[in-house]
Structures are given as C-alpha cells and as structure tokens.
Short mmCIF file of C-alpha atoms in Angstrom, two decimals:
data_model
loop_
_atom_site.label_atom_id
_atom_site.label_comp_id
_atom_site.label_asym_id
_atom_site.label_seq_id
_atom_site.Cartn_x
_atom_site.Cartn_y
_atom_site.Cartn_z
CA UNK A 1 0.00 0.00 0.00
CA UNK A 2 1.63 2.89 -0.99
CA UNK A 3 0.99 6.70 -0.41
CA UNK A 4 -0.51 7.55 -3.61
CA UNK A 5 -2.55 4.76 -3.76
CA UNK A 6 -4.05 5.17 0.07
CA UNK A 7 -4.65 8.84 -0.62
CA UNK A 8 -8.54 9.58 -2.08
CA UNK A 9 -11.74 11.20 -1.76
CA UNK A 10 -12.61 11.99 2.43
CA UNK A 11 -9.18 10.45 3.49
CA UNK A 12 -8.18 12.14 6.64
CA UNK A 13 -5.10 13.04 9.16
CA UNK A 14 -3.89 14.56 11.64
CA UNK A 15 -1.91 14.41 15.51
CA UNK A 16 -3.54 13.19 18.30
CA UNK A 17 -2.10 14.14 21.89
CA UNK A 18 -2.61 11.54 24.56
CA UNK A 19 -2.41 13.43 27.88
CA UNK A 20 -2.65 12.42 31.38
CA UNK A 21 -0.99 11.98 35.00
CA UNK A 22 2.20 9.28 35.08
CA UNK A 23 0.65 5.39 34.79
CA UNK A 24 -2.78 6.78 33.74
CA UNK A 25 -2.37 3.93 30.73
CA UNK A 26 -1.38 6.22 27.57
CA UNK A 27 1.50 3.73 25.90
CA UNK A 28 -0.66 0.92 27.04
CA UNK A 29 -3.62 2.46 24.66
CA UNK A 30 -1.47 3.23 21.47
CA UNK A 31 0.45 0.38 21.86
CA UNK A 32 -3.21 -1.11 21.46
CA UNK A 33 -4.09 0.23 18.19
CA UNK A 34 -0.81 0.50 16.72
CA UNK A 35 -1.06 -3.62 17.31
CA UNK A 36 2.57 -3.83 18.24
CA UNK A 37 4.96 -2.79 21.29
CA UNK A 38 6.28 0.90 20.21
CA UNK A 39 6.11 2.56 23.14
CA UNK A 40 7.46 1.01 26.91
CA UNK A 41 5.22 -0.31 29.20
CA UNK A 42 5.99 -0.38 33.39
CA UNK A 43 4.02 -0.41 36.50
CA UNK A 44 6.29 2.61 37.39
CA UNK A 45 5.51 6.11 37.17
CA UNK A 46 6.88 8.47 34.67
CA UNK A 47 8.05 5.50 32.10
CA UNK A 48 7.71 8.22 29.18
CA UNK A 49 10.45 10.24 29.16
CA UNK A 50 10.03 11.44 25.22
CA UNK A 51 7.31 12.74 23.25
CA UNK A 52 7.04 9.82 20.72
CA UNK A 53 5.25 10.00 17.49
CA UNK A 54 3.22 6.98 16.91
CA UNK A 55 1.59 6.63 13.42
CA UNK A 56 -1.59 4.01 12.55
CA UNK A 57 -2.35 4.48 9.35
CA UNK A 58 -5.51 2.40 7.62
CA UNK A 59 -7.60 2.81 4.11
CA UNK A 60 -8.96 6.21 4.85
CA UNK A 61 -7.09 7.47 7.94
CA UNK A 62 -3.86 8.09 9.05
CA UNK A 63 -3.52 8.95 12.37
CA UNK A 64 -0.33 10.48 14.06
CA UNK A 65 -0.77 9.66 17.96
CA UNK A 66 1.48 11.56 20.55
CA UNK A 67 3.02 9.66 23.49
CA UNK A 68 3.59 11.97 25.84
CA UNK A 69 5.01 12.03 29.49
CA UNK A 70 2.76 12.10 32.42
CA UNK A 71 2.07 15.64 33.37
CA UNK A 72 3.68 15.86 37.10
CA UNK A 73 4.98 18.52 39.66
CA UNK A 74 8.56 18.35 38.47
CA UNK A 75 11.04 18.13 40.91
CA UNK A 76 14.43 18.35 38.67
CA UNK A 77 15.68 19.41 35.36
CA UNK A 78 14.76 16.20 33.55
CA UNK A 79 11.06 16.38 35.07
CA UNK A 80 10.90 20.07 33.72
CA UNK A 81 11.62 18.78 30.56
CA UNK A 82 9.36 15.86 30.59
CA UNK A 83 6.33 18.31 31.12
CA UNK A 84 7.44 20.81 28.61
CA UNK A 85 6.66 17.78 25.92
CA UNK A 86 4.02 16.91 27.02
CA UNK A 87 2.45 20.41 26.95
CA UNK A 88 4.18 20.96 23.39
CA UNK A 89 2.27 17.58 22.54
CA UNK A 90 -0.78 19.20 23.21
CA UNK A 91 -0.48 22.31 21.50
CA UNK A 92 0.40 20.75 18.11
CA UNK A 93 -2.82 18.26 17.90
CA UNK A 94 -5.99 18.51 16.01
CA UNK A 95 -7.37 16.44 18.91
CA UNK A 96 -6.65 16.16 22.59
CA UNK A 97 -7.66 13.18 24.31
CA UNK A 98 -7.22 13.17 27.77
CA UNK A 99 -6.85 9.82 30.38
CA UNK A 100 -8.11 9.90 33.77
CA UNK A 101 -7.48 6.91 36.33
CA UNK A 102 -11.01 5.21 37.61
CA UNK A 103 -9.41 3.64 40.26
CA UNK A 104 -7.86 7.64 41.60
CA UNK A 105 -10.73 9.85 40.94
CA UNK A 106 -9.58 13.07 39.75
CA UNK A 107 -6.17 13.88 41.48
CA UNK A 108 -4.25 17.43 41.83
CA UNK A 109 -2.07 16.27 38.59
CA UNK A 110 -5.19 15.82 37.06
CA UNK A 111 -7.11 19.27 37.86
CA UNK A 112 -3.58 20.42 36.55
CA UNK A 113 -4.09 18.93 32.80
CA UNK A 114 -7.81 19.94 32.93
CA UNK A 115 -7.51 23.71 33.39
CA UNK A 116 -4.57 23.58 30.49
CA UNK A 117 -6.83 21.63 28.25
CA UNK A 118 -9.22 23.57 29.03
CA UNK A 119 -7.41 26.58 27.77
CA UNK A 120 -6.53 24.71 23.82
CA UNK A 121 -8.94 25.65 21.34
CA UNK A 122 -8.98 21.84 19.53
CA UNK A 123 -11.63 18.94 19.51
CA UNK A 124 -11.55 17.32 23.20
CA UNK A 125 -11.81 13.77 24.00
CA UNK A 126 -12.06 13.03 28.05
CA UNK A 127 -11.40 9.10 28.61
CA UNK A 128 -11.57 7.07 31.98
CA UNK A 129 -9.52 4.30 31.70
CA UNK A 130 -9.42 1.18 33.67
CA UNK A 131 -12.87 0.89 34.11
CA UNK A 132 -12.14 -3.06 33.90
CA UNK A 133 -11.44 -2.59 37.64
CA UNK A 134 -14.45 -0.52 38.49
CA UNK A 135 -17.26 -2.09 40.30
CA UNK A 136 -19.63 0.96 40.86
CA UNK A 137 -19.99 2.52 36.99
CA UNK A 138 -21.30 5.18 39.00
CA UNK A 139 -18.39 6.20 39.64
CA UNK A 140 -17.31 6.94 36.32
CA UNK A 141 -20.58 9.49 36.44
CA UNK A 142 -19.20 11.92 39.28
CA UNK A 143 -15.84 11.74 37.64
CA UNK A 144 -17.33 13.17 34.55
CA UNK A 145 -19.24 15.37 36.42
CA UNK A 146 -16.01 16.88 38.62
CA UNK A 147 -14.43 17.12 35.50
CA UNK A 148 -16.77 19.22 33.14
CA UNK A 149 -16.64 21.74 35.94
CA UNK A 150 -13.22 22.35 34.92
CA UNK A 151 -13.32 21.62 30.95
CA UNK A 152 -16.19 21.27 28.59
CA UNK A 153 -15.32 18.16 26.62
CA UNK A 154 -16.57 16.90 23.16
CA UNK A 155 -17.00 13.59 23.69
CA UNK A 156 -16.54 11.45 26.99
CA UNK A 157 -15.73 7.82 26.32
CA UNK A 158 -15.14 5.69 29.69
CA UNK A 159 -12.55 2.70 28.22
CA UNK A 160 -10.35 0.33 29.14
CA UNK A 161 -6.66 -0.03 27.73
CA UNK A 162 -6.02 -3.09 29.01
CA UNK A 163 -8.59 -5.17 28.34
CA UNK A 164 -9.54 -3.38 24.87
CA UNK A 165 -13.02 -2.30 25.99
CA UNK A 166 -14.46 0.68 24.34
CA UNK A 167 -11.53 1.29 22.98
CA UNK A 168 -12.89 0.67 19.44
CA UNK A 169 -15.69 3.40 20.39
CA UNK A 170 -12.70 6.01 21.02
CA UNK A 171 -10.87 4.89 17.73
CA UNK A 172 -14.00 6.02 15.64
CA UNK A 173 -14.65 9.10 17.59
CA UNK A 174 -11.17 10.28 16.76
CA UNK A 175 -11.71 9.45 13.57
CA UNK A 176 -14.24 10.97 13.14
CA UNK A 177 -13.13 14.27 14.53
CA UNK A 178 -9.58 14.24 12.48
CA UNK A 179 -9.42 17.02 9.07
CA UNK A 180 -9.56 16.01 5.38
CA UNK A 181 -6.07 15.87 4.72
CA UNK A 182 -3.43 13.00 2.71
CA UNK A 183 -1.46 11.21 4.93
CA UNK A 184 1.82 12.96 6.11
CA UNK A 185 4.04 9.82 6.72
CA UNK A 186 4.82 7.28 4.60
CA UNK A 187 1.66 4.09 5.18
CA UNK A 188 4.23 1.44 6.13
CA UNK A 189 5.80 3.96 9.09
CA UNK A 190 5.20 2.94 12.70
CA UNK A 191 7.27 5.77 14.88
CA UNK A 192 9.43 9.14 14.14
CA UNK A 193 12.13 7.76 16.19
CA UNK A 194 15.25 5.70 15.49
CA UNK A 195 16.30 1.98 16.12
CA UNK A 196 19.08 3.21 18.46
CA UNK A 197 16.28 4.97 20.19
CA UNK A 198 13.71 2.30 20.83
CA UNK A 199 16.93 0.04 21.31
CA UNK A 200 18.07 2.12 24.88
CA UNK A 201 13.92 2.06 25.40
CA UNK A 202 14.12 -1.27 25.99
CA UNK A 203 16.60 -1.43 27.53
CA UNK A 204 15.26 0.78 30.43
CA UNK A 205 12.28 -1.42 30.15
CA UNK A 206 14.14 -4.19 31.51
CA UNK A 207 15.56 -2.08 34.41
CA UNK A 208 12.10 -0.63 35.66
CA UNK A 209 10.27 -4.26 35.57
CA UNK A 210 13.32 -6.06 37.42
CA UNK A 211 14.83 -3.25 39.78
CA UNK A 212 13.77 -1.47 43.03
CA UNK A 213 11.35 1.54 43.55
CA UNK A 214 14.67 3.77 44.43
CA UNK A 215 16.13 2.48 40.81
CA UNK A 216 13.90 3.84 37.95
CA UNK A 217 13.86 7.61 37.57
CA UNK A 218 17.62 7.91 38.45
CA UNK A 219 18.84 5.60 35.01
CA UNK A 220 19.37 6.83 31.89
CA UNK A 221 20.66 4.02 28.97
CA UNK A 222 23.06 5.80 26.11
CA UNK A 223 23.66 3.53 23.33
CA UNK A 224 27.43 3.82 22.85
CA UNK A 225 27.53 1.64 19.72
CA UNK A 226 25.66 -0.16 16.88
CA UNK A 227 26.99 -1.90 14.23
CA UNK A 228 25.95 -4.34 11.77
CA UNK A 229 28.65 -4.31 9.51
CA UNK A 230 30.03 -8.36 10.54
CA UNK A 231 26.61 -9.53 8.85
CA UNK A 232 23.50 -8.03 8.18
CA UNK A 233 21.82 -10.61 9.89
CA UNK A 234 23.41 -9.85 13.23
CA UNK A 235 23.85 -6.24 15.12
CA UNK A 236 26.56 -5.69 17.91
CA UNK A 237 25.05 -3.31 20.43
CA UNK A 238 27.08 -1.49 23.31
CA UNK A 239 25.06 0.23 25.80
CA UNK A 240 26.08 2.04 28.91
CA UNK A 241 23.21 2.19 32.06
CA UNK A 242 23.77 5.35 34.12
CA UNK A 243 22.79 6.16 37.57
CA UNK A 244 22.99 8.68 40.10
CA UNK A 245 24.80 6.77 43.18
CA UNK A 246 26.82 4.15 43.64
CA UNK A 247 24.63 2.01 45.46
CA UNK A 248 22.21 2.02 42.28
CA UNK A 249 24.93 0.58 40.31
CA UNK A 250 25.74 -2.18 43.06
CA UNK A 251 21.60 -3.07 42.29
CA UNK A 252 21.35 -3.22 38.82
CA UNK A 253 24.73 -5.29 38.72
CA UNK A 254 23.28 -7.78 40.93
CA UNK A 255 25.40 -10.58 42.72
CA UNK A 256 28.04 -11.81 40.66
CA UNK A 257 26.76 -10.15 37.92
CA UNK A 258 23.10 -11.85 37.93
CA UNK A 259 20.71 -8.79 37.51
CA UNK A 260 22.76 -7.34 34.93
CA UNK A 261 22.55 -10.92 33.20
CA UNK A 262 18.75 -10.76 33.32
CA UNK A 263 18.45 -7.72 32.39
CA UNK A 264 20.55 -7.75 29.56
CA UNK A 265 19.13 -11.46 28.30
CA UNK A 266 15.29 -10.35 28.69
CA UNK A 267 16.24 -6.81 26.95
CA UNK A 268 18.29 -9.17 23.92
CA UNK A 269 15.14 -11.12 23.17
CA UNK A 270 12.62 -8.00 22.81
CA UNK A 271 15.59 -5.99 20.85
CA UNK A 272 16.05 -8.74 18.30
CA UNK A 273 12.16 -9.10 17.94
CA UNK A 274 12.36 -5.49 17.11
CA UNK A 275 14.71 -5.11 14.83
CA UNK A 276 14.21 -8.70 13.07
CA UNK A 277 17.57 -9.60 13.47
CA UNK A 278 20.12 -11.45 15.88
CA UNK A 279 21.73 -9.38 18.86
CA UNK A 280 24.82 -9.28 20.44
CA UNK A 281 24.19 -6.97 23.51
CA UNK A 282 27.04 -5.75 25.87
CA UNK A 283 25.89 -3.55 29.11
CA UNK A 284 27.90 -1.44 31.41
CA UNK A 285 26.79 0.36 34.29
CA UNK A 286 28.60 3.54 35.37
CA UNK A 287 27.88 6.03 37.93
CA UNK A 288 26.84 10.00 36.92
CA UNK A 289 26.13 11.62 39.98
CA UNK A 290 23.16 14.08 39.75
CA UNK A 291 23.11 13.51 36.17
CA UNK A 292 18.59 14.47 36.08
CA UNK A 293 20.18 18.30 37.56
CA UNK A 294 22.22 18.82 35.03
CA UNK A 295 22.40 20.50 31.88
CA UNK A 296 25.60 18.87 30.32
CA UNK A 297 23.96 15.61 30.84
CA UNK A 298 20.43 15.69 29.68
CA UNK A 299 21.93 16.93 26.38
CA UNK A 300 24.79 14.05 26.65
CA UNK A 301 22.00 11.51 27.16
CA UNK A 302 19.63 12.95 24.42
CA UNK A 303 17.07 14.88 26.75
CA UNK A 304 17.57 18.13 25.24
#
C-alpha cells in the first residue's frame, strides 16, 4: 500500500495528543491500536520520558498519535523537561484526548491537565480508563461530572486499555473528529524515532520491571555503539546504564553479575524481535552523579 494509492476522496489526518498523570495507561492504549509494542510499558511512574510520534495508518485514515510524558509537579531538570513535551504535545494536535485513572478519581495532577486543556482551542476527548477494575460505573458518572466543571469536553468515552473495551468506540470518535487531509508519513511507518532509540527504550524497560522503587527515575541508557557491519543478519550493540549513586549501580549489577545478566538477556530477546535480526548486547553500568540536575547531561543523554 503505498501513499498515492491510500490517498482519495474523504481520506483524513492529523496528531492526536494523549495526555494524562504518570501510569494513567497512555502507551498501554497506542500500543493497542498500533497492534505492536512501540512505546514502553511499566508499573512505574513516569516511564515516558520522550514525546514519541506513533503513526496508525488504515484505508482512509492516518492517524499520528502523541506519546507523551505524564504531566507531574517536576522536581528536577529532567522532570521540567518531561512536562514541557508533554504540553508541546498538546499544543500541536488537532485532537486532545485526555486519560483519567477510575481507580484515583480526579487527582491534583489531574485538575492540573484539565484547566490547560481547558485553555486549547482543539476537539476534546475526556477518557476514563481502567474501568475493567471498576465495580460501581457510578463512579465513572461523578468523575465526569467533577471534571466538566473544569473543561467542557466533546465527547466522553469511559474505556479500558487493558482489556480493549471501548476502545474501538474512542478509535471512531477520533476518527471521526480528524481534518480532510493525505497522509503525512509514509503508510508502512510505525514511529518518528530511530532503532538506536527504541533500542536504549528497551533497555530501560528491563531495568524498571526487574529493579527497586529507588532504581527507575535515576537511570538513563546511552547507546554507545551499533553496528551491523560483521553480517547483516546480526547487530553488535554497546550500551552504557547510568545512575545517580553508587549504590544504584551495586543493584542493577546484581550478585556476581546476575541482575545485569537478566536484564541484559530479557532486553536481547525483545531488541532482536524489534529489529528482526540477531543481537549481540554488551551492558555497562557507570555512575553519573546528579546527572537528572544537570544541563551537560540531559543533552549528553539525548534529553535536550
């Protein structure tokens, strides 16, 4: 399917924010419709560092999602920047849909996104995910309720990401509110970013799911080299795991070696699913102290 061939009479495009607090679900949902693992999944808050452009693209639609990080109280340079894309997310969509938690209610994070939506002058979707773990649906009512008194919404679509429910019902409704327009990446185009980038994505992965609370925001993962140039059916990949103290790096090494080993075996099998190809991963851990304060660093590890 190529673009000419995809592009005819009522076709439409256009971005799509997803915005909401850290863990509301947002990768979970794209990573839904998009049908395959683009964005990183973890129990642990603030697993989005990037604003990540996620394109679906089908007969008459293309649609370019935005995965965004979870709109917090930022309480260091990298959390500054974190919220700055998300809020740059939402600024460049033709539609805003916005996540709220069933299971929280509507939390001070959240009465934070509300009065910005609120403020955008662009088609608004409010969703209430996880309602697979709601007993009471009404619930979901006074959630609405608190929230309209904030922001008047378009359309408010209760769903859950997980489970897939009502999620087709949100898919048509954005659909539905996207412009006339021909597709602006190429149809067989899943992401704006680059291997090396979803490559050090998971990567952290690995480290959030196996490692302590006191672990996650404090790594970064730079990917130091990548080279296919042995065979094409085989990349050599050198990464280097940075964190903030040297106690973190004690963790993520592991006794004799044995989280490391996990880590880097778990992260090997979902890297060479990725890119289609065999993997020959090599991990260090080194210590940057302060590394989310500092300037130098978010730029040396790509956050700026």
């Amino acid at each position: 399917m190529d673009n000419e061939k995809i592009v005819g009479n009522n076709f439409k495009a256009g971005f799509v924010s997803i915005i909401g607090k850290p863990n509301v679900g947002k990768s979970t949902l794209i990573n839904r419709y998009i049908g395959e693992k683009v964005s990183i999944v973890s129990s642990k808050p603030q697993t989005t560092r990037d604003r990540i452009l996620v394109i679906l693209t089908e007969e008459n639609y293309q649609i370019i999602f935005i995965d965004t990080p979870g709109i917090h109280n930022p309480k260091h340079k990298l959390g500054e920047r974190m919220v700055k894309e998300a809020e740059r997310g939402m600024e460049n969509s033709d539609v805003v849909v916005v996540l709220l938690d069933a299971t929280t209610g509507i939390a001070e994070e959240d009465n934070m996104i509300l009065k910005a939506v609120s403020r955008l002058n662009t088609k608004k979707i409010l969703t209430i995910n996880k309602i697979d773990t709601v007993n009471k649906k009404d619930e979901l009512l006074s959630i609405v309720d608190r929230s309209k008194a904030i922001c008047e919404f378009d359309e408010y679509i209760p769903i859950s990401a997980l489970t897939g429910e009502n999620t087709d019902v949100l898919l048509e409704c954005i659909v539905n509110m996207l412009p006339e327009s021909p597709p602006y990446y190429p149809v067989d185009q899943l992401t704006d970013k680059t291997e090396r980038f979803h490559v050090a994505e998971i990567i952290r992965e690995k480290i959030l799911l196996n490692t302590r609370d006191e672990i996650p925001h404090s790594i970064a993962v730079v990917i130091e080299d990548f080279n296919d140039e042995e065979s094409p059916d085989r990349v050599n990949i050198r990464a280097v795991i940075y964190v903030e103290r040297e106690s973190q790096k004690k963790i993520i090494i592991g006794k004799q070696g044995s989280m490391l080993k996990k880590i880097g075996t778990e992260a090997r099998l979902d890297i060479e699913k990725f890119l289609g190809r065999h993997v020959y991963l090599e991990l260090w851990v080194k210590v940057y102290e302060k590394w989310r304060k500092n300037d130098y660093a978010l730029r040396l590890f790509g956050y700026k």
